[in-house]
Amino acid sequence: MNILTFDSDEKLNEAAANIIIGQIQTTPRAVLGLATGGTPVGIYKEVVRDFQRGMFSFRNVTTFNLDEYVNLPIDHPESYHSYMNTHLFNHIDLPASQCHIPDGNASDTAAECRRYDESIELSGQIDLQLLGLGHNGHIGFNEPAHALIKGTHVVDLAEETLEANARFFDSIDDVPKQALTMGVGTILKAKKILLVVKGADKADIVHRALKGPITTDCPASLLQTHPNLIVLLDSTAAGKLS
Ligand code: PGA
């Protein structure tokens, strides 16, 4: 595990963007696992800026997003489809047929989960998986549980997750209660994982995830088993690491 700490949001975003861009420059046909939420917004902004400078192309890249809410219309401003269009896809040359987000509106969610896993398998292997970290240790929407599920599945969002995501909606009652998420098995199969965490409110969970016992009560702790994990933290999120 390689942990790097940054004293400014700007430097952290730049470092994360450089890892993503470096992956595309060295592997033009890269398969990227992408994340949503507050953390990656500034990272995608950097990626878009460098793309617009002509430094690289997404033409041959394939992307798979971690998750999507269940039963939130695709064009709702808080759907992860909208998020990805707003923050990344609308600004780059990634062909629409090469970006994948689970369909949270599928009538048969089990079939959709199988279809999503099959398309990940077909793409070979995720070269670089970008991850944020939930306050309860979730990665993607894999919430703390007695057992974690390997592949894409429907998940009931934890109360803490609903509270954290309420900031994006008019009220907590508007936050969808379920999501489709890539499983921990798929996340751990990525060749390289880039975990990015910001904020003093995440300092405790960063410590638990990276230094605590490996337990399904803190899904991110399983990342400790990954052979190629890069962790980028701002100095406040790193506050509890000695
Ligand atoms: P955040 O979410 O980036 O909005 O803090 C991270 C997560 O829940 O994975």
Coordinates of C-alpha atoms and ligand atoms in Angstrom, one line a residue:
M1 CA 0.0 0.0 0.0
N2 CA 1.3 3.4 -1.0
I3 CA -0.2 6.3 1.1
L4 CA 0.4 9.9 0.0
T5 CA -0.8 12.9 1.9
F6 CA -1.4 16.4 0.4
D7 CA -1.8 19.7 2.1
S8 CA -4.1 21.2 -0.5
D9 CA -7.2 19.9 -2.4
E10 CA -5.7 21.2 -5.6
K11 CA -2.5 19.1 -5.3
L12 CA -4.5 16.1 -4.3
N13 CA -6.8 16.4 -7.3
E14 CA -3.9 16.9 -9.6
A15 CA -2.1 13.9 -8.3
A16 CA -5.2 11.7 -8.7
A17 CA -5.8 13.1 -12.2
N18 CA -2.2 12.4 -13.1
I19 CA -2.6 8.7 -12.1
I20 CA -5.7 8.4 -14.3
I21 CA -4.1 10.2 -17.2
G22 CA -0.9 8.3 -16.9
Q23 CA -2.9 5.0 -17.0
I24 CA -4.6 6.2 -20.3
Q25 CA -1.3 7.4 -21.8
T26 CA 0.5 4.1 -21.1
T27 CA -2.6 1.9 -21.9
P28 CA -4.7 3.7 -24.5
R29 CA -7.2 0.9 -24.3
A30 CA -7.4 1.2 -20.6
V31 CA -10.5 -0.1 -18.7
L32 CA -11.2 2.4 -15.9
G33 CA -13.5 1.8 -12.9
L34 CA -15.1 5.2 -12.0
A35 CA -16.6 6.6 -8.9
T36 CA -19.1 9.4 -8.1
G37 CA -19.8 11.5 -5.0
G38 CA -18.2 14.7 -3.8
T39 CA -14.6 13.4 -3.7
P40 CA -13.9 12.9 -7.5
V41 CA -15.5 16.2 -8.7
G42 CA -12.2 18.1 -8.6
I43 CA -10.3 15.2 -10.0
Y44 CA -12.5 14.9 -13.0
K45 CA -12.2 18.7 -13.5
E46 CA -8.4 18.2 -13.7
V47 CA -8.7 15.3 -16.1
V48 CA -11.0 17.3 -18.4
R49 CA -8.6 20.3 -18.3
D50 CA -5.7 18.2 -19.4
F51 CA -7.9 16.4 -22.0
Q52 CA -8.8 19.8 -23.4
R53 CA -5.1 20.6 -23.7
G54 CA -4.8 17.7 -26.0
M55 CA -2.6 15.6 -23.7
F56 CA -4.5 12.3 -24.3
S57 CA -7.6 10.8 -25.7
F58 CA -10.4 8.6 -24.3
R59 CA -11.2 7.2 -27.8
N60 CA -10.2 3.7 -26.9
V61 CA -10.9 3.8 -23.2
T62 CA -13.7 1.8 -21.6
T63 CA -15.3 2.8 -18.3
F64 CA -17.4 1.0 -15.7
N65 CA -19.0 3.0 -12.9
L66 CA -19.3 1.6 -9.4
D67 CA -23.0 2.2 -8.8
E68 CA -26.3 3.8 -9.5
Y69 CA -29.4 4.5 -7.5
V70 CA -32.4 2.2 -8.0
N71 CA -35.5 3.8 -9.5
L72 CA -34.1 7.3 -9.9
P73 CA -34.8 8.5 -13.5
I74 CA -31.6 8.6 -15.5
D75 CA -32.1 12.3 -16.3
H76 CA -32.6 13.2 -12.6
P77 CA -29.8 15.7 -11.7
E78 CA -28.6 13.4 -8.9
S79 CA -28.5 10.2 -10.9
Y80 CA -25.0 9.0 -11.4
H81 CA -25.7 9.0 -15.1
S82 CA -26.3 12.7 -14.8
Y83 CA -23.3 13.2 -12.5
M84 CA -20.9 11.4 -15.0
N85 CA -22.3 13.4 -18.0
T86 CA -21.9 16.7 -16.1
H87 CA -18.5 16.1 -14.6
L88 CA -16.8 14.0 -17.2
F89 CA -18.5 12.4 -20.2
N90 CA -19.9 15.6 -21.8
H91 CA -16.4 17.0 -22.0
I92 CA -14.3 14.2 -23.4
D93 CA -14.1 12.0 -26.5
L94 CA -15.2 8.7 -24.8
P95 CA -17.6 7.0 -27.2
A96 CA -21.0 6.4 -25.4
S97 CA -20.9 2.7 -26.3
Q98 CA -17.7 2.4 -24.1
C99 CA -19.0 3.9 -20.9
H100 CA -21.0 1.7 -18.6
I101 CA -23.2 2.5 -15.6
P102 CA -25.5 0.0 -14.0
D103 CA -29.2 0.6 -15.0
G104 CA -31.0 1.3 -11.7
N105 CA -34.3 1.5 -13.6
A106 CA -34.1 -2.0 -15.1
S107 CA -37.3 -3.9 -14.6
D108 CA -35.3 -7.1 -13.8
T109 CA -32.5 -5.9 -11.5
A110 CA -31.0 -9.4 -11.0
A111 CA -30.7 -9.7 -14.8
E112 CA -29.2 -6.2 -15.0
C113 CA -26.6 -7.2 -12.3
R114 CA -25.6 -10.3 -14.3
R115 CA -25.4 -8.3 -17.5
Y116 CA -23.2 -5.7 -15.8
D117 CA -20.8 -8.3 -14.5
E118 CA -20.7 -10.0 -17.9
S119 CA -19.7 -6.8 -19.6
I120 CA -17.0 -6.2 -17.1
E121 CA -15.7 -9.7 -17.7
L122 CA -15.8 -9.2 -21.4
S123 CA -13.7 -6.1 -21.2
G124 CA -10.9 -8.2 -19.6
Q125 CA -9.9 -6.6 -16.3
I126 CA -10.3 -3.2 -14.8
D127 CA -6.8 -1.6 -15.1
L128 CA -7.5 1.2 -12.6
Q129 CA -10.3 1.5 -10.2
L130 CA -11.0 4.9 -8.6
L131 CA -12.7 4.7 -5.2
G132 CA -14.0 7.1 -2.6
L133 CA -14.7 6.1 1.0
G134 CA -18.0 6.3 2.9
H135 CA -18.1 7.3 6.5
N136 CA -19.1 3.8 7.5
G137 CA -16.3 2.2 5.4
H138 CA -18.3 1.5 2.3
I139 CA -16.7 1.3 -1.1
G140 CA -19.0 1.6 -4.1
F141 CA -22.2 1.0 -2.2
N142 CA -20.9 -2.1 -0.5
E143 CA -22.2 -1.4 3.0
P144 CA -20.9 -3.0 6.2
A145 CA -22.4 -6.5 6.5
H146 CA -21.8 -9.9 7.9
A147 CA -20.8 -11.1 4.5
L148 CA -19.9 -9.1 1.4
I149 CA -21.1 -9.9 -2.1
K150 CA -18.7 -10.6 -4.9
G151 CA -20.5 -9.3 -7.9
T152 CA -23.0 -6.5 -8.9
H153 CA -26.0 -6.6 -6.7
V154 CA -28.9 -4.6 -5.2
V155 CA -28.1 -3.0 -1.9
D156 CA -30.2 -1.4 0.8
L157 CA -28.4 1.8 1.6
A158 CA -27.3 2.2 5.2
E159 CA -28.8 5.0 7.3
E160 CA -25.4 6.7 7.4
T161 CA -25.2 6.7 3.6
L162 CA -28.7 8.1 3.3
E163 CA -27.7 10.9 5.7
A164 CA -24.4 11.6 3.9
N165 CA -26.1 11.8 0.5
A166 CA -29.1 13.9 1.7
R167 CA -26.9 16.9 1.0
F168 CA -27.5 16.3 -2.7
F169 CA -31.3 16.1 -2.5
D170 CA -34.0 18.4 -1.1
S171 CA -34.4 16.2 1.9
I172 CA -33.3 12.8 3.2
D173 CA -36.7 11.3 2.2
D174 CA -35.8 12.0 -1.4
V175 CA -32.6 9.9 -1.3
P176 CA -33.3 6.6 -3.0
K177 CA -33.1 3.8 -0.5
Q178 CA -31.5 1.2 -2.8
A179 CA -28.7 1.1 -5.3
L180 CA -27.0 -1.3 -7.7
T181 CA -23.4 -1.6 -6.8
M182 CA -20.4 -3.4 -8.2
G183 CA -19.3 -6.0 -5.7
V184 CA -16.2 -6.1 -3.6
G185 CA -14.9 -9.1 -5.5
T186 CA -15.0 -7.2 -8.7
I187 CA -13.4 -4.1 -7.1
L188 CA -10.6 -6.2 -5.7
K189 CA -9.9 -7.8 -9.1
A190 CA -8.8 -4.5 -10.5
K191 CA -5.1 -4.4 -11.4
K192 CA -4.7 -1.1 -9.5
I193 CA -6.9 0.7 -7.0
L194 CA -6.8 4.4 -6.4
L195 CA -8.5 5.3 -3.1
V196 CA -9.0 9.0 -2.6
V197 CA -10.3 10.5 0.7
K198 CA -10.8 14.0 1.8
G199 CA -11.9 15.7 5.0
A200 CA -11.5 15.5 8.8
D201 CA -14.8 13.8 9.1
K202 CA -13.2 10.7 7.3
A203 CA -10.1 10.6 9.5
D204 CA -11.5 7.8 11.8
I205 CA -12.7 5.7 9.0
V206 CA -9.4 6.1 7.1
H207 CA -7.6 4.8 10.1
R208 CA -10.0 1.9 10.5
A209 CA -9.9 1.0 6.8
L210 CA -6.1 1.2 6.4
K211 CA -4.8 0.2 9.9
G212 CA -7.7 -1.7 11.5
P213 CA -8.6 -5.3 11.3
I214 CA -9.7 -6.7 7.9
T215 CA -13.4 -7.1 8.5
T216 CA -16.7 -7.0 6.5
D217 CA -17.9 -4.5 9.1
C218 CA -15.6 -2.1 7.3
P219 CA -15.6 -3.1 3.6
A220 CA -12.7 -0.8 2.7
S221 CA -10.5 -2.7 5.1
L222 CA -10.4 -5.5 2.5
L223 CA -8.4 -3.1 0.3
Q224 CA -5.5 -3.9 2.6
T225 CA -5.3 -7.2 0.8
H226 CA -4.8 -5.7 -2.6
P227 CA -1.3 -5.8 -4.0
N228 CA -1.5 -2.5 -5.9
L229 CA -3.3 0.0 -3.7
I230 CA -2.5 3.7 -3.9
V231 CA -4.2 5.9 -1.3
L232 CA -4.3 9.7 -1.7
L233 CA -5.4 11.6 1.4
D234 CA -5.7 15.3 2.3
S235 CA -3.9 16.1 5.5
T236 CA -7.2 16.2 7.5
A237 CA -8.3 12.8 6.3
A238 CA -4.9 11.5 7.3
G239 CA -5.2 13.1 10.7
K240 CA -5.5 9.8 12.7
L241 CA -2.7 8.0 10.9
S242 CA 0.5 8.2 12.9
Ligands
PGA1 P1 -18.1 11.3 -1.0 O1 -18.6 9.8 -1.0 O2 -17.1 11.4 -2.1 O3 -19.4 12.1 -1.5 O4 -17.7 11.7 0.3 C1 -17.7 8.8 -0.9 C2 -18.4 7.5 -0.8 O5 -19.5 7.4 -0.3 O6 -17.9 6.5 -1.4

